[in-house]
PDB file of C-alpha atoms and ligand atoms in Angstrom:
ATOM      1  CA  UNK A   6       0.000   0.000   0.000  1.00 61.00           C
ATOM      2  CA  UNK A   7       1.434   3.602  -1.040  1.00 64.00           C
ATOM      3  CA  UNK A   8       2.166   5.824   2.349  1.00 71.00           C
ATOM      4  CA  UNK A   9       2.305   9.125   2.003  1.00 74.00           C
ATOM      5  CA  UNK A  10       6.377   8.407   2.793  1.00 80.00           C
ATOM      6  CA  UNK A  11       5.785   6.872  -0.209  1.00 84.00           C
ATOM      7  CA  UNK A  12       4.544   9.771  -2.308  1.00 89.00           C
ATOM      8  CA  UNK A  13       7.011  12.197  -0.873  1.00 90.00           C
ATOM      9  CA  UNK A  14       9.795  10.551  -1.726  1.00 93.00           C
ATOM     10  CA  UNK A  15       8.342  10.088  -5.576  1.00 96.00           C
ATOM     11  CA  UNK A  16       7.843  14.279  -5.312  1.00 96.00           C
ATOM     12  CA  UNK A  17      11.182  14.474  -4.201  1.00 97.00           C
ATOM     13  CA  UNK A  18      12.694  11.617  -7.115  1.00 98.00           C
ATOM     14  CA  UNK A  19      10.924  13.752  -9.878  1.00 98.00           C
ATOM     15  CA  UNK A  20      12.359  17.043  -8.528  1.00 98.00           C
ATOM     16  CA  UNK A  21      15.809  15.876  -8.844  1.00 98.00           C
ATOM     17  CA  UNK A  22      15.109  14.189 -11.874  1.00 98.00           C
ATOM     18  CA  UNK A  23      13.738  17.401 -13.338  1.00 98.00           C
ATOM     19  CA  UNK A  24      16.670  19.568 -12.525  1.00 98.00           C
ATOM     20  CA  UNK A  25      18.857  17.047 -13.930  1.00 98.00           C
ATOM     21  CA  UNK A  26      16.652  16.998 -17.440  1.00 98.00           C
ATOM     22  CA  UNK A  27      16.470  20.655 -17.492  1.00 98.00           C
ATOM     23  CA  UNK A  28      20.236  21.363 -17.265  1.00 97.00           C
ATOM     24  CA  UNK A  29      20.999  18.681 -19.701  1.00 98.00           C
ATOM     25  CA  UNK A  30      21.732  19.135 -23.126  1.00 97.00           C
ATOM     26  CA  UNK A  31      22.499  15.638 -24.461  1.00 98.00           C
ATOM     27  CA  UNK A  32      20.109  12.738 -23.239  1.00 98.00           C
ATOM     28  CA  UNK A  33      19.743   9.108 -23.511  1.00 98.00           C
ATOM     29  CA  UNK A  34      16.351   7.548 -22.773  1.00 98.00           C
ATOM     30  CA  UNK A  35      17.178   3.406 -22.847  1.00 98.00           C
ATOM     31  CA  UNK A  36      13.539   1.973 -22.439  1.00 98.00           C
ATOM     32  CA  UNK A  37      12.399  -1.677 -22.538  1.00 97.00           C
ATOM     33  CA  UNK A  38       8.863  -3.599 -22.416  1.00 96.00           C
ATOM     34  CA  UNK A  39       7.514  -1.613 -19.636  1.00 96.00           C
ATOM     35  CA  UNK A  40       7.482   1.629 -21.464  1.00 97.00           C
ATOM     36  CA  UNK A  41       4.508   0.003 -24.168  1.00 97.00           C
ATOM     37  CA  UNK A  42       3.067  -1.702 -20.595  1.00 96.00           C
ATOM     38  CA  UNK A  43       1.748   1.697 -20.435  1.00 96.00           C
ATOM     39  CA  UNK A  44      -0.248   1.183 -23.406  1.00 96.00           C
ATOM     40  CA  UNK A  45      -1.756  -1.961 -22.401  1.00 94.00           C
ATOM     41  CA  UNK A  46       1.033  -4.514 -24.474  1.00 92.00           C
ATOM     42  CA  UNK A  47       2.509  -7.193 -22.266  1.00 86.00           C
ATOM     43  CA  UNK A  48       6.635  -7.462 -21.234  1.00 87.00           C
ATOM     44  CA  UNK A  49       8.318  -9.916 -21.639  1.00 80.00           C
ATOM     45  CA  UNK A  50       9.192 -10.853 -17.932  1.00 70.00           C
ATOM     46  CA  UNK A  51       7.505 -10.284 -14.833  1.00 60.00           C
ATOM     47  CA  UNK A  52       3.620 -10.561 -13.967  1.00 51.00           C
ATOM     48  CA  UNK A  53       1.709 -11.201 -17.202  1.00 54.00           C
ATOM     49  CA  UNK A  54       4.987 -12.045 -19.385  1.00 65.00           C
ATOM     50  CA  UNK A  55       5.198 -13.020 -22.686  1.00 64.00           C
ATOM     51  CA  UNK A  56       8.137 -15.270 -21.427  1.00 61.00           C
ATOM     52  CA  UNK A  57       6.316 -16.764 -18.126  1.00 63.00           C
ATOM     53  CA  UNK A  58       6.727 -20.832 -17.575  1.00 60.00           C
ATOM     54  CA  UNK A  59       3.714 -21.018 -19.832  1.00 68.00           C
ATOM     55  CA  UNK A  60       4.221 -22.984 -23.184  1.00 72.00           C
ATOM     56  CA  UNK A  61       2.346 -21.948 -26.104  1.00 76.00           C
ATOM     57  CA  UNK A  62      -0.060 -23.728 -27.711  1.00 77.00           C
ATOM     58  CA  UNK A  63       2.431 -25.661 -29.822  1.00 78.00           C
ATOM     59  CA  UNK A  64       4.058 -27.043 -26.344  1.00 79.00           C
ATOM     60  CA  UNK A  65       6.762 -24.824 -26.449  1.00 84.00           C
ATOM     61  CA  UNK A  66       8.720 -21.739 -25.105  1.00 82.00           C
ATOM     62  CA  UNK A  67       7.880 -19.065 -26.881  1.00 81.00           C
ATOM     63  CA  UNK A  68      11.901 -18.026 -27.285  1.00 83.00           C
ATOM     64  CA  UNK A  69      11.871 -21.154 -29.307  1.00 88.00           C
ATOM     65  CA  UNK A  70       8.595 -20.318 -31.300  1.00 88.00           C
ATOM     66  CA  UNK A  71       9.983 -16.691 -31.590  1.00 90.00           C
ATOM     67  CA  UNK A  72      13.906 -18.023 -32.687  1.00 94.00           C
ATOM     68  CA  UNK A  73      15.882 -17.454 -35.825  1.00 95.00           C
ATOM     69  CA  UNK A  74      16.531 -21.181 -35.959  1.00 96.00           C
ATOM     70  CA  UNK A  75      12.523 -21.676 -36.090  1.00 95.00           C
ATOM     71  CA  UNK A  76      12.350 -19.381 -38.920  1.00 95.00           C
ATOM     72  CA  UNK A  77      14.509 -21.545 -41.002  1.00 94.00           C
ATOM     73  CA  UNK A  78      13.003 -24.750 -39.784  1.00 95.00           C
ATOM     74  CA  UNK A  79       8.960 -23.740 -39.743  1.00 95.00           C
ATOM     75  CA  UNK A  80       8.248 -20.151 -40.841  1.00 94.00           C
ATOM     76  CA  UNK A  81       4.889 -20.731 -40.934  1.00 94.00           C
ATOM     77  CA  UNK A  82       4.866 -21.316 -36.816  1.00 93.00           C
ATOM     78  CA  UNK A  83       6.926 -18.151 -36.358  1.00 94.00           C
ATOM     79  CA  UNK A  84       4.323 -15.874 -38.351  1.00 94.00           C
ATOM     80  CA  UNK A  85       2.117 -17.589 -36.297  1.00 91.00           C
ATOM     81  CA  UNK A  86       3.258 -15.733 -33.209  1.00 89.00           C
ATOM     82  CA  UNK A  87       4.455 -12.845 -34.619  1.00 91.00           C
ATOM     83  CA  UNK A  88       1.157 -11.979 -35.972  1.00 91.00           C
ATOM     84  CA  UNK A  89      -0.276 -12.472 -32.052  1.00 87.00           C
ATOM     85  CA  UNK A  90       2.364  -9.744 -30.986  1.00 89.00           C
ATOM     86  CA  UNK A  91       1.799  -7.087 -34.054  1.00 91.00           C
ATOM     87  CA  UNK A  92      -2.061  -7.868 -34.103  1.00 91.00           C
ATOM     88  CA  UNK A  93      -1.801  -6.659 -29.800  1.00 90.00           C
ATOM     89  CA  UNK A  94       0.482  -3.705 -31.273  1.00 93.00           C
ATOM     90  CA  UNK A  95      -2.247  -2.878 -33.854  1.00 93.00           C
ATOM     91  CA  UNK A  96      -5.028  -2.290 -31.153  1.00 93.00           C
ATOM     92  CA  UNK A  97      -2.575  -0.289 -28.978  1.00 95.00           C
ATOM     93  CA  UNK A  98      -1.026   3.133 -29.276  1.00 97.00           C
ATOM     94  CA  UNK A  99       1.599   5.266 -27.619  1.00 98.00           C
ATOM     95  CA  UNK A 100       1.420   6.739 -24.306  1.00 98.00           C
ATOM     96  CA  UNK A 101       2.527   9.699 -22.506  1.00 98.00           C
ATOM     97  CA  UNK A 102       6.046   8.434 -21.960  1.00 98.00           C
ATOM     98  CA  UNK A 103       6.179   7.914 -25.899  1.00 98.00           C
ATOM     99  CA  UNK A 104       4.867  11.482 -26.036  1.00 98.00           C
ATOM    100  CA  UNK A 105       7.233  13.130 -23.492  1.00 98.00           C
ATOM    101  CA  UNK A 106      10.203  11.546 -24.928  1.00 99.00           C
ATOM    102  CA  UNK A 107       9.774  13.271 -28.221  1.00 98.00           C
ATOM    103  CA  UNK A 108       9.242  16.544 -26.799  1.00 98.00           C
ATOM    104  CA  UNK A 109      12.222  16.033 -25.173  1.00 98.00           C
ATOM    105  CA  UNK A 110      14.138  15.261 -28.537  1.00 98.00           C
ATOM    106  CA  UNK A 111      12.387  18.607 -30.115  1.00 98.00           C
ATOM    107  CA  UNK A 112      12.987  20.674 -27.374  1.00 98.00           C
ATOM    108  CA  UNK A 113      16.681  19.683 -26.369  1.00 98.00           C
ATOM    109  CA  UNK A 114      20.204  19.951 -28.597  1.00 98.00           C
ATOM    110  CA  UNK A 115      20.760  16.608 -28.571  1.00 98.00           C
ATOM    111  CA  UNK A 116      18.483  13.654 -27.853  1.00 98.00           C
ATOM    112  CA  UNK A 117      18.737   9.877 -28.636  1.00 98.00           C
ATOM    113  CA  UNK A 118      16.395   6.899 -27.787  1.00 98.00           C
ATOM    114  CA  UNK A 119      17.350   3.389 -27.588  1.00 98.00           C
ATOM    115  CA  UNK A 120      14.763   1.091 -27.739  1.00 98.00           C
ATOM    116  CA  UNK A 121      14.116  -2.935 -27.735  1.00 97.00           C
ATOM    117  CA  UNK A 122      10.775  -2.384 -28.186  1.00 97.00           C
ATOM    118  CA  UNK A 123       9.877  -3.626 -31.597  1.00 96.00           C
ATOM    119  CA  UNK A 124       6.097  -1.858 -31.904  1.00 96.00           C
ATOM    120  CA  UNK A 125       7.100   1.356 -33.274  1.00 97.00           C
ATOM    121  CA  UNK A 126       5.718   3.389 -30.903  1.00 98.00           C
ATOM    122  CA  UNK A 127       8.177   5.848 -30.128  1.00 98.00           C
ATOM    123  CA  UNK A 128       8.724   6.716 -34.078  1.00 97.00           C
ATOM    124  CA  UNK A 129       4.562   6.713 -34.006  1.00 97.00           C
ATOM    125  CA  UNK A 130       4.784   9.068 -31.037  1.00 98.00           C
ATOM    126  CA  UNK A 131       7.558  11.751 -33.390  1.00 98.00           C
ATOM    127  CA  UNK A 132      10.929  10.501 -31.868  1.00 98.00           C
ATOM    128  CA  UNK A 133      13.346  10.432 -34.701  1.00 98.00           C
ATOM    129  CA  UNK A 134      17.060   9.730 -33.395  1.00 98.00           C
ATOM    130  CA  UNK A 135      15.768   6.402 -32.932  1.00 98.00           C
ATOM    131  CA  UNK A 136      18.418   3.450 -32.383  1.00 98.00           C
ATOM    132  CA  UNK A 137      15.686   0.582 -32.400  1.00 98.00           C
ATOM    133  CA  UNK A 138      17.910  -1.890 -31.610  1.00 98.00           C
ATOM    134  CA  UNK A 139      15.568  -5.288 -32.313  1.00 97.00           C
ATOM    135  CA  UNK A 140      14.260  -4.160 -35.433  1.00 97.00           C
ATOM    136  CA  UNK A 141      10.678  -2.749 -35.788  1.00 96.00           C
ATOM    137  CA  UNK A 142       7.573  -5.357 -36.664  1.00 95.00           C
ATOM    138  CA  UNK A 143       6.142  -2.979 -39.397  1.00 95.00           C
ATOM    139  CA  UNK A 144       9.543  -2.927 -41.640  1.00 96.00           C
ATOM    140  CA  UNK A 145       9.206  -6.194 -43.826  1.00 96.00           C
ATOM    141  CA  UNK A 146      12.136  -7.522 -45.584  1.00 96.00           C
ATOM    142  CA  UNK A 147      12.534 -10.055 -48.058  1.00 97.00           C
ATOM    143  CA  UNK A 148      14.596 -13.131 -46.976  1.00 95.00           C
ATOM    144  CA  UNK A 149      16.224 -13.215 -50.771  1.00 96.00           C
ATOM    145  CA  UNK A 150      15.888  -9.780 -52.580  1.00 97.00           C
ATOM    146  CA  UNK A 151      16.524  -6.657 -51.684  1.00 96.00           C
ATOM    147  CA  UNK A 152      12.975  -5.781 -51.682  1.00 96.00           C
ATOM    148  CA  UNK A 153      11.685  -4.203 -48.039  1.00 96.00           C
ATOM    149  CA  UNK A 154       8.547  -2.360 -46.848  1.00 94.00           C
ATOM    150  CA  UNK A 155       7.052  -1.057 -44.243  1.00 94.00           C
ATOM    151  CA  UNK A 156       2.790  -1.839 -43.619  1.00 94.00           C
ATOM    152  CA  UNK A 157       0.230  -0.215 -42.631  1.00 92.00           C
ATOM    153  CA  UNK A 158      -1.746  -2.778 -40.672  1.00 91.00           C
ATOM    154  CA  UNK A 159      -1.329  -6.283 -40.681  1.00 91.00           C
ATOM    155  CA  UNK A 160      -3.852  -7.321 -42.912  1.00 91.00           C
ATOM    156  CA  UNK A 161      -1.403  -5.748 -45.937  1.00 91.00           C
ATOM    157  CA  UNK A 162       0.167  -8.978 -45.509  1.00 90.00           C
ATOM    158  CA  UNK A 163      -2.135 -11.092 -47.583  1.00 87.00           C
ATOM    159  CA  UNK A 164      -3.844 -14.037 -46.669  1.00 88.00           C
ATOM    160  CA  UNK A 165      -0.804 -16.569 -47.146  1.00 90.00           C
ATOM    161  CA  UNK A 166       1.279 -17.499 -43.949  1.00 89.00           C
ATOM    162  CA  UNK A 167       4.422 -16.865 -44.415  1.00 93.00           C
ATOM    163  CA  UNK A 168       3.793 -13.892 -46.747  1.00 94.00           C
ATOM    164  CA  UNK A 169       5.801 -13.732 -49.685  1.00 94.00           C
ATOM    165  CA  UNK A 170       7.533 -10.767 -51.527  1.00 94.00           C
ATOM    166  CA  UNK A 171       5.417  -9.236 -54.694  1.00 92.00           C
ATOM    167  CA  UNK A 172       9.110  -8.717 -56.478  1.00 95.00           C
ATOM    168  CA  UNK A 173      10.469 -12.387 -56.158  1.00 97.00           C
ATOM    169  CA  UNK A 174       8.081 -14.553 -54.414  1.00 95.00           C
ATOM    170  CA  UNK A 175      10.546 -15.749 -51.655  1.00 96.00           C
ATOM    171  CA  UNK A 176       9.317 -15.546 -48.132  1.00 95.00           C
ATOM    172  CA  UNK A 177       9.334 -11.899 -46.572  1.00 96.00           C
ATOM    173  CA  UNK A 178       9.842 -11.411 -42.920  1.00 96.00           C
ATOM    174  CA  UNK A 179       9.790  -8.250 -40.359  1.00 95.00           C
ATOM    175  CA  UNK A 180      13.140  -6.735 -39.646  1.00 96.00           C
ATOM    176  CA  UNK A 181      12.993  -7.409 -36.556  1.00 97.00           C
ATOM    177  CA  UNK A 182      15.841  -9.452 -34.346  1.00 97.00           C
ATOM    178  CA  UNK A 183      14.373 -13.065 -33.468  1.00 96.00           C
ATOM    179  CA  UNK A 184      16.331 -15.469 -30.718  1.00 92.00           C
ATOM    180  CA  UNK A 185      19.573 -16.358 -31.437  1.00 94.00           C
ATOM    181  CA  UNK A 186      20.158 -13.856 -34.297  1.00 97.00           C
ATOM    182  CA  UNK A 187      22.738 -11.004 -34.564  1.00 96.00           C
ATOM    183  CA  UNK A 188      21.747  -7.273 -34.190  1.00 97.00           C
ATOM    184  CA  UNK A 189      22.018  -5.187 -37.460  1.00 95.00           C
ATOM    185  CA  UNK A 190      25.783  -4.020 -37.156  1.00 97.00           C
ATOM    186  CA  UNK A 191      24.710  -0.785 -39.067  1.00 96.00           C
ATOM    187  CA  UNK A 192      22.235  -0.014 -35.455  1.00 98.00           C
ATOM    188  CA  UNK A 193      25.367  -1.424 -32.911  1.00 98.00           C
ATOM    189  CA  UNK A 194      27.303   1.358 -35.108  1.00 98.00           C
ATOM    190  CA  UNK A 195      25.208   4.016 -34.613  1.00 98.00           C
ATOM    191  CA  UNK A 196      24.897   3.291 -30.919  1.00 98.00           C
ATOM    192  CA  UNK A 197      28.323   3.312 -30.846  1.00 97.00           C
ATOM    193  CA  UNK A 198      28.605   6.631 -32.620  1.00 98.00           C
ATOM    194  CA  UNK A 199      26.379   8.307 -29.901  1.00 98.00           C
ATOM    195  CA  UNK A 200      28.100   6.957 -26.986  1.00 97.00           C
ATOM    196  CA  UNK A 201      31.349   7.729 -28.199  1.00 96.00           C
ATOM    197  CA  UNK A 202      30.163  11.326 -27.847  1.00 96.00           C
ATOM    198  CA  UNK A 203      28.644  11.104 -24.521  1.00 96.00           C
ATOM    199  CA  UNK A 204      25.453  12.392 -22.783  1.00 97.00           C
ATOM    200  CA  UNK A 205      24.677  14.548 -19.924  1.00 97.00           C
ATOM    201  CA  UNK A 206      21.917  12.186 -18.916  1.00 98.00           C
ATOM    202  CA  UNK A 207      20.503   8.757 -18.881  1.00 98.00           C
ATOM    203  CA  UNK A 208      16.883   7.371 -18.700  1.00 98.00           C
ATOM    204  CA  UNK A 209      16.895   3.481 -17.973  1.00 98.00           C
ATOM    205  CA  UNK A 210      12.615   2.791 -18.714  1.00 98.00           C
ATOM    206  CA  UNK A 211      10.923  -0.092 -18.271  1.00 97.00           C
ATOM    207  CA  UNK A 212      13.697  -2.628 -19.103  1.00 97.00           C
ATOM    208  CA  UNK A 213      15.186  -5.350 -17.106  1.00 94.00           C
ATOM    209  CA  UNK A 214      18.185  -4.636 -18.756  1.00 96.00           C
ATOM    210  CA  UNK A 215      19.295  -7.877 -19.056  1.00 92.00           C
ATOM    211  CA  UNK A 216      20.996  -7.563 -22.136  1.00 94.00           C
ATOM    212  CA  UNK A 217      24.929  -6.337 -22.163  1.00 96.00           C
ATOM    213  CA  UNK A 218      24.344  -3.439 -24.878  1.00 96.00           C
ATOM    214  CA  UNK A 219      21.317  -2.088 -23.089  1.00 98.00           C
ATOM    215  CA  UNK A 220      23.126  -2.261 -19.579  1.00 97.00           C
ATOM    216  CA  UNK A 221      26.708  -0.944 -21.060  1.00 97.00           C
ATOM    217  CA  UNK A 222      25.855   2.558 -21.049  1.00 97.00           C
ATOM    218  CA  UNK A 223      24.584   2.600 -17.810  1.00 97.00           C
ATOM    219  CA  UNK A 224      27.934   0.984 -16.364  1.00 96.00           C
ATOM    220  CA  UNK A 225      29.924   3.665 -18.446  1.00 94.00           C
ATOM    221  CA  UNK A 226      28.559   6.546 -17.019  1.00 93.00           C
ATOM    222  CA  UNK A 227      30.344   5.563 -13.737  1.00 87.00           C
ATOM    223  CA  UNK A 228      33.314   6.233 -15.234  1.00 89.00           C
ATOM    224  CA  UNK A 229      32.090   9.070 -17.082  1.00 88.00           C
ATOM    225  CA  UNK A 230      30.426  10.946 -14.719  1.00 87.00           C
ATOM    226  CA  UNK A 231      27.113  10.235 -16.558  1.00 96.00           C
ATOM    227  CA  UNK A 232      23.928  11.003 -14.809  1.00 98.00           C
ATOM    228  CA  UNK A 233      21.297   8.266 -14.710  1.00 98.00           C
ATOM    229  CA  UNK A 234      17.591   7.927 -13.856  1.00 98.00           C
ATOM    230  CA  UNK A 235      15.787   4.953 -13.804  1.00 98.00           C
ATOM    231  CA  UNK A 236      11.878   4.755 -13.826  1.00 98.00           C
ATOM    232  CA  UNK A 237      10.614   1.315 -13.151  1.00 97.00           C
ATOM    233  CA  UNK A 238       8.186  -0.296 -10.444  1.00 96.00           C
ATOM    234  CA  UNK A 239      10.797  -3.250  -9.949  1.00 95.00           C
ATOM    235  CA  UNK A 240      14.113  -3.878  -9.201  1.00 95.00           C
ATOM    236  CA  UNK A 241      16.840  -4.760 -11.894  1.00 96.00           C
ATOM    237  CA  UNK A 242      20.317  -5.377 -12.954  1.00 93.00           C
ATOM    238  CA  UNK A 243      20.775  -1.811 -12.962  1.00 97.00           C
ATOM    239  CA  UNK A 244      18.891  -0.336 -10.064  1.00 97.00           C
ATOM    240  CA  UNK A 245      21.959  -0.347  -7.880  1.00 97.00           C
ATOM    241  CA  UNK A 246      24.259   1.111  -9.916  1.00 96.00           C
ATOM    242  CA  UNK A 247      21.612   4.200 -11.216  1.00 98.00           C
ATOM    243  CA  UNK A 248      21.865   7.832  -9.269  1.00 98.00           C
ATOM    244  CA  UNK A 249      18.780   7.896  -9.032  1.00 98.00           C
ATOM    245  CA  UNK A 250      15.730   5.339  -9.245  1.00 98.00           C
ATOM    246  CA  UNK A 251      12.174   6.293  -9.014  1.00 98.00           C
ATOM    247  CA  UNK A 252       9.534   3.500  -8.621  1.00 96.00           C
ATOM    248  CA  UNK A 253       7.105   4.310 -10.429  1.00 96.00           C
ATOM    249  CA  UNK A 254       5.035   3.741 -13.984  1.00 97.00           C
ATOM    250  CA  UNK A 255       6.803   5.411 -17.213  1.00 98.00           C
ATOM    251  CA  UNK A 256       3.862   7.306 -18.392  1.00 98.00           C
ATOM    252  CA  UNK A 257       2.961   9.105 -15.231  1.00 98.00           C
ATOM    253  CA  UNK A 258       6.710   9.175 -14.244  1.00 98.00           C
ATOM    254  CA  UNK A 259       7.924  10.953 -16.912  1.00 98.00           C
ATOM    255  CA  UNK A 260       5.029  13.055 -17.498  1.00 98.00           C
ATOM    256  CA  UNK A 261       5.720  14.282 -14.153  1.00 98.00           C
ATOM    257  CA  UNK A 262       9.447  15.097 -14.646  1.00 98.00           C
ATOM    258  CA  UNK A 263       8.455  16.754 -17.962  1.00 98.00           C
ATOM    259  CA  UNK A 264       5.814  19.459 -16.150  1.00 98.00           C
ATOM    260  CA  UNK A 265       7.877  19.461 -13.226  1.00 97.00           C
ATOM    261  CA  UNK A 266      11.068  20.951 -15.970  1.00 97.00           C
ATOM    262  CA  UNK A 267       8.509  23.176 -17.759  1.00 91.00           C
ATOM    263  CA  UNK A 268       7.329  24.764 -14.532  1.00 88.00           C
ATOM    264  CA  UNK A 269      10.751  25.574 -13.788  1.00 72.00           C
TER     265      UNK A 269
HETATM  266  P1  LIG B 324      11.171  -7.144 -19.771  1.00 50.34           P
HETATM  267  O1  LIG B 324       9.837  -7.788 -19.917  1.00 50.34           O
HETATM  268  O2  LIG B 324      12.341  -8.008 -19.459  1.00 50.34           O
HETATM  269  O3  LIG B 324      11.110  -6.070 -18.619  1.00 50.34           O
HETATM  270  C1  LIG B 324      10.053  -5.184 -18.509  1.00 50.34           C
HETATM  271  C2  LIG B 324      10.405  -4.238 -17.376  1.00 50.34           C
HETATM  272  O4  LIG B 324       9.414  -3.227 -17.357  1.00 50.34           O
HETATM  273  C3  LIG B 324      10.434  -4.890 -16.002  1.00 50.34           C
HETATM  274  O5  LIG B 324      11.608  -4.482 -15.322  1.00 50.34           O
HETATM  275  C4  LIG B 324       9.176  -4.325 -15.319  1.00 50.34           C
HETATM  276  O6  LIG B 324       9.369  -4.161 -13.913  1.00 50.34           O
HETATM  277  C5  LIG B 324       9.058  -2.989 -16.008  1.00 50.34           C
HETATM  278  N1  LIG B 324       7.701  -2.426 -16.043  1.00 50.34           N
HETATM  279  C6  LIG B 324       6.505  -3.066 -16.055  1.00 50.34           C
HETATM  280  N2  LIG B 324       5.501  -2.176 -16.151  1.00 50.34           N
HETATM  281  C7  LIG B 324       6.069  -0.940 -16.203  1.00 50.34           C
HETATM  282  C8  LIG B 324       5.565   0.384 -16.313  1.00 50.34           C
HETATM  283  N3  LIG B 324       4.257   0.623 -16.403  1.00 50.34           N
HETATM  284  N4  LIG B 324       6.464   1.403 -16.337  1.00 50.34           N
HETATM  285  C9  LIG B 324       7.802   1.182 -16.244  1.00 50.34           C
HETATM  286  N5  LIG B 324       8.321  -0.045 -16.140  1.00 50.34           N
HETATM  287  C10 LIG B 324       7.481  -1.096 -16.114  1.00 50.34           C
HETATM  288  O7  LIG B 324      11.397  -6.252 -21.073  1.00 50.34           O
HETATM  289  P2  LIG B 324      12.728  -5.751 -21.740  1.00 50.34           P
HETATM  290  O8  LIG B 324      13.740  -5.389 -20.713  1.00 50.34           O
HETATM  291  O9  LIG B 324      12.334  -4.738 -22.747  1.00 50.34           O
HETATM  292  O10 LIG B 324      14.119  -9.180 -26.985  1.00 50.34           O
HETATM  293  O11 LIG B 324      13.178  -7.065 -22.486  1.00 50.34           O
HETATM  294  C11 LIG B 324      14.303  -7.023 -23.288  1.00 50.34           C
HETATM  295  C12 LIG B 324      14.185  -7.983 -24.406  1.00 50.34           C
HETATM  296  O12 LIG B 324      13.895  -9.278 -23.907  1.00 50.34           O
HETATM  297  C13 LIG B 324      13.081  -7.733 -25.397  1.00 50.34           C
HETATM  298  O13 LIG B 324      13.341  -6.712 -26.315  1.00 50.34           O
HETATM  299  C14 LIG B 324      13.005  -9.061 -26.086  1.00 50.34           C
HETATM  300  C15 LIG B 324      13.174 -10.000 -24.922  1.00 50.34           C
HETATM  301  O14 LIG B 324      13.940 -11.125 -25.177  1.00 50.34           O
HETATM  302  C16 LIG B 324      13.954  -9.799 -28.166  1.00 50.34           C
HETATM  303  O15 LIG B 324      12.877 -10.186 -28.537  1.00 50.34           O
HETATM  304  C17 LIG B 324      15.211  -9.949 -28.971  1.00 50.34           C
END
């Protein structure tokens, strides 16, 4: 149950957050699964996970059903589930912390977001220096020409599971990174590229972090002198290492931060 010990020390988080945001002229916003929570999609891990215990209906992990190696093996099975995930992204939308962190980018010198969410919403919500690091599900590519696309909804796709390319009739697939595959090296480059030159600040949202790339620039900053926030009702790899963590929701959290700066 919130105390109002509770709700004081989320007044005071915000504050400092604030100050931090509005004296900053370079920032990072990292954000995860629990940003699109916001907008009703499920994470990955946690309470109501895509990844709980739970098999899916074809008795297995859904890692496995969602792999790179199942892709080659049964494509038809992979579409299967993909088309769950980007039929739940169709009937969402962004959220305030989508929103926020685009005003951000327009209203500060220099803003980046790094995302592993792969449902578009921060380029829906106007974001553009966008390092989407597992792909994006609307970006189709085919799997043998150089043919790619992005749809609309997902009923562009046809009626044929997997869907195949209109230039060369091989099976097309979303851009998006599936278990076991490589990131793009072109997005690991431009990540690199904007850490190289450093931020004032650091938003860890809504990610477990479990991944090395997505943790890295949080570790830097200790050496750098980096200030870093993270918004997130749970604990995670990085909540002891952060300045600052504030548990709370991404949408209202930032939201607050945001009028909090403006008011200043
Ligand atoms: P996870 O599902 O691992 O973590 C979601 C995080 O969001 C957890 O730490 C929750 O506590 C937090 N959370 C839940 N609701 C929230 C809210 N309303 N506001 C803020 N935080 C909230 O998701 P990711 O860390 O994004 O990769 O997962 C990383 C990657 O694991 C995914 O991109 C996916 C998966 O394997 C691939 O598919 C390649």
């Amino acid at each position: 149950m919130a105390t109002s010990g509770d709700s004081d020390r989320f007044e005071a988080s915000v504050a400092q957050a604030a100050s931090w945001l509005v004296e900053a002229q370079s920032v990072l916003f990292v954000t995860g699964a629990g940003v699109s929570a916001d907008s009703g999609l499920p994470t990955y891990r946690g309470v109501g996970g895509l990844y709980d215990d739970v098999p899916t209906p074809d008795g297995m992990p859904i890692e496995q059903a969602l792999s790179g190696e199942m892709l080659a093996r049964d494509p038809k099975l992979v579409w299967k589930y993909m088309l769950q995930v980007a039929r739940a992204v169709e009937g969402a939308a962004p959220n305030r912390a989508h929103e926020v962190i685009a005003e951000v980018e327009r209203a500060k010198p220099r803003v980046w977001t790094l995302t592993q969410n792969v449902d578009g919403f921060h380029r829906r919500a106007g974001s553009r220096n966008l390092i989407d690091i597992h792909g994006d599900l609307s970006q189709m590519t085919c799997t043998r020409c150089p043919h790619r696309y992005r749809i609309e909804s997902v009923d562009d796709l046809g009626p044929y599971l997997p869907p195949f390319c209109n230039q060369c009739g091989a099976d097309i697939r979303p851009e998006v990174v599936l278990f076991g595959e490589f990131l793009l090296e072109e997005k690991v480059q431009r990540l690199r590229e904007q850490l190289e030159r450093g931020f004032d600040l650091i938003f860890t949202i809504g990610t477990t972090s479990v991944f090395a790339y997505i943790s890295g620039p949080i570790l830097q900053s200790r050496v750098r002198g980096t200030r870093t926030v993270e918004i997130n009702p749970d604990q995670t790899e990085v909540s002891d290492i952060v300045d600052l963590r504030i548990t709370g929701r991404a949408a209202t959290t930032l939201d607050a931060i945001w009028t909090r700066c403006q008011a200043d």
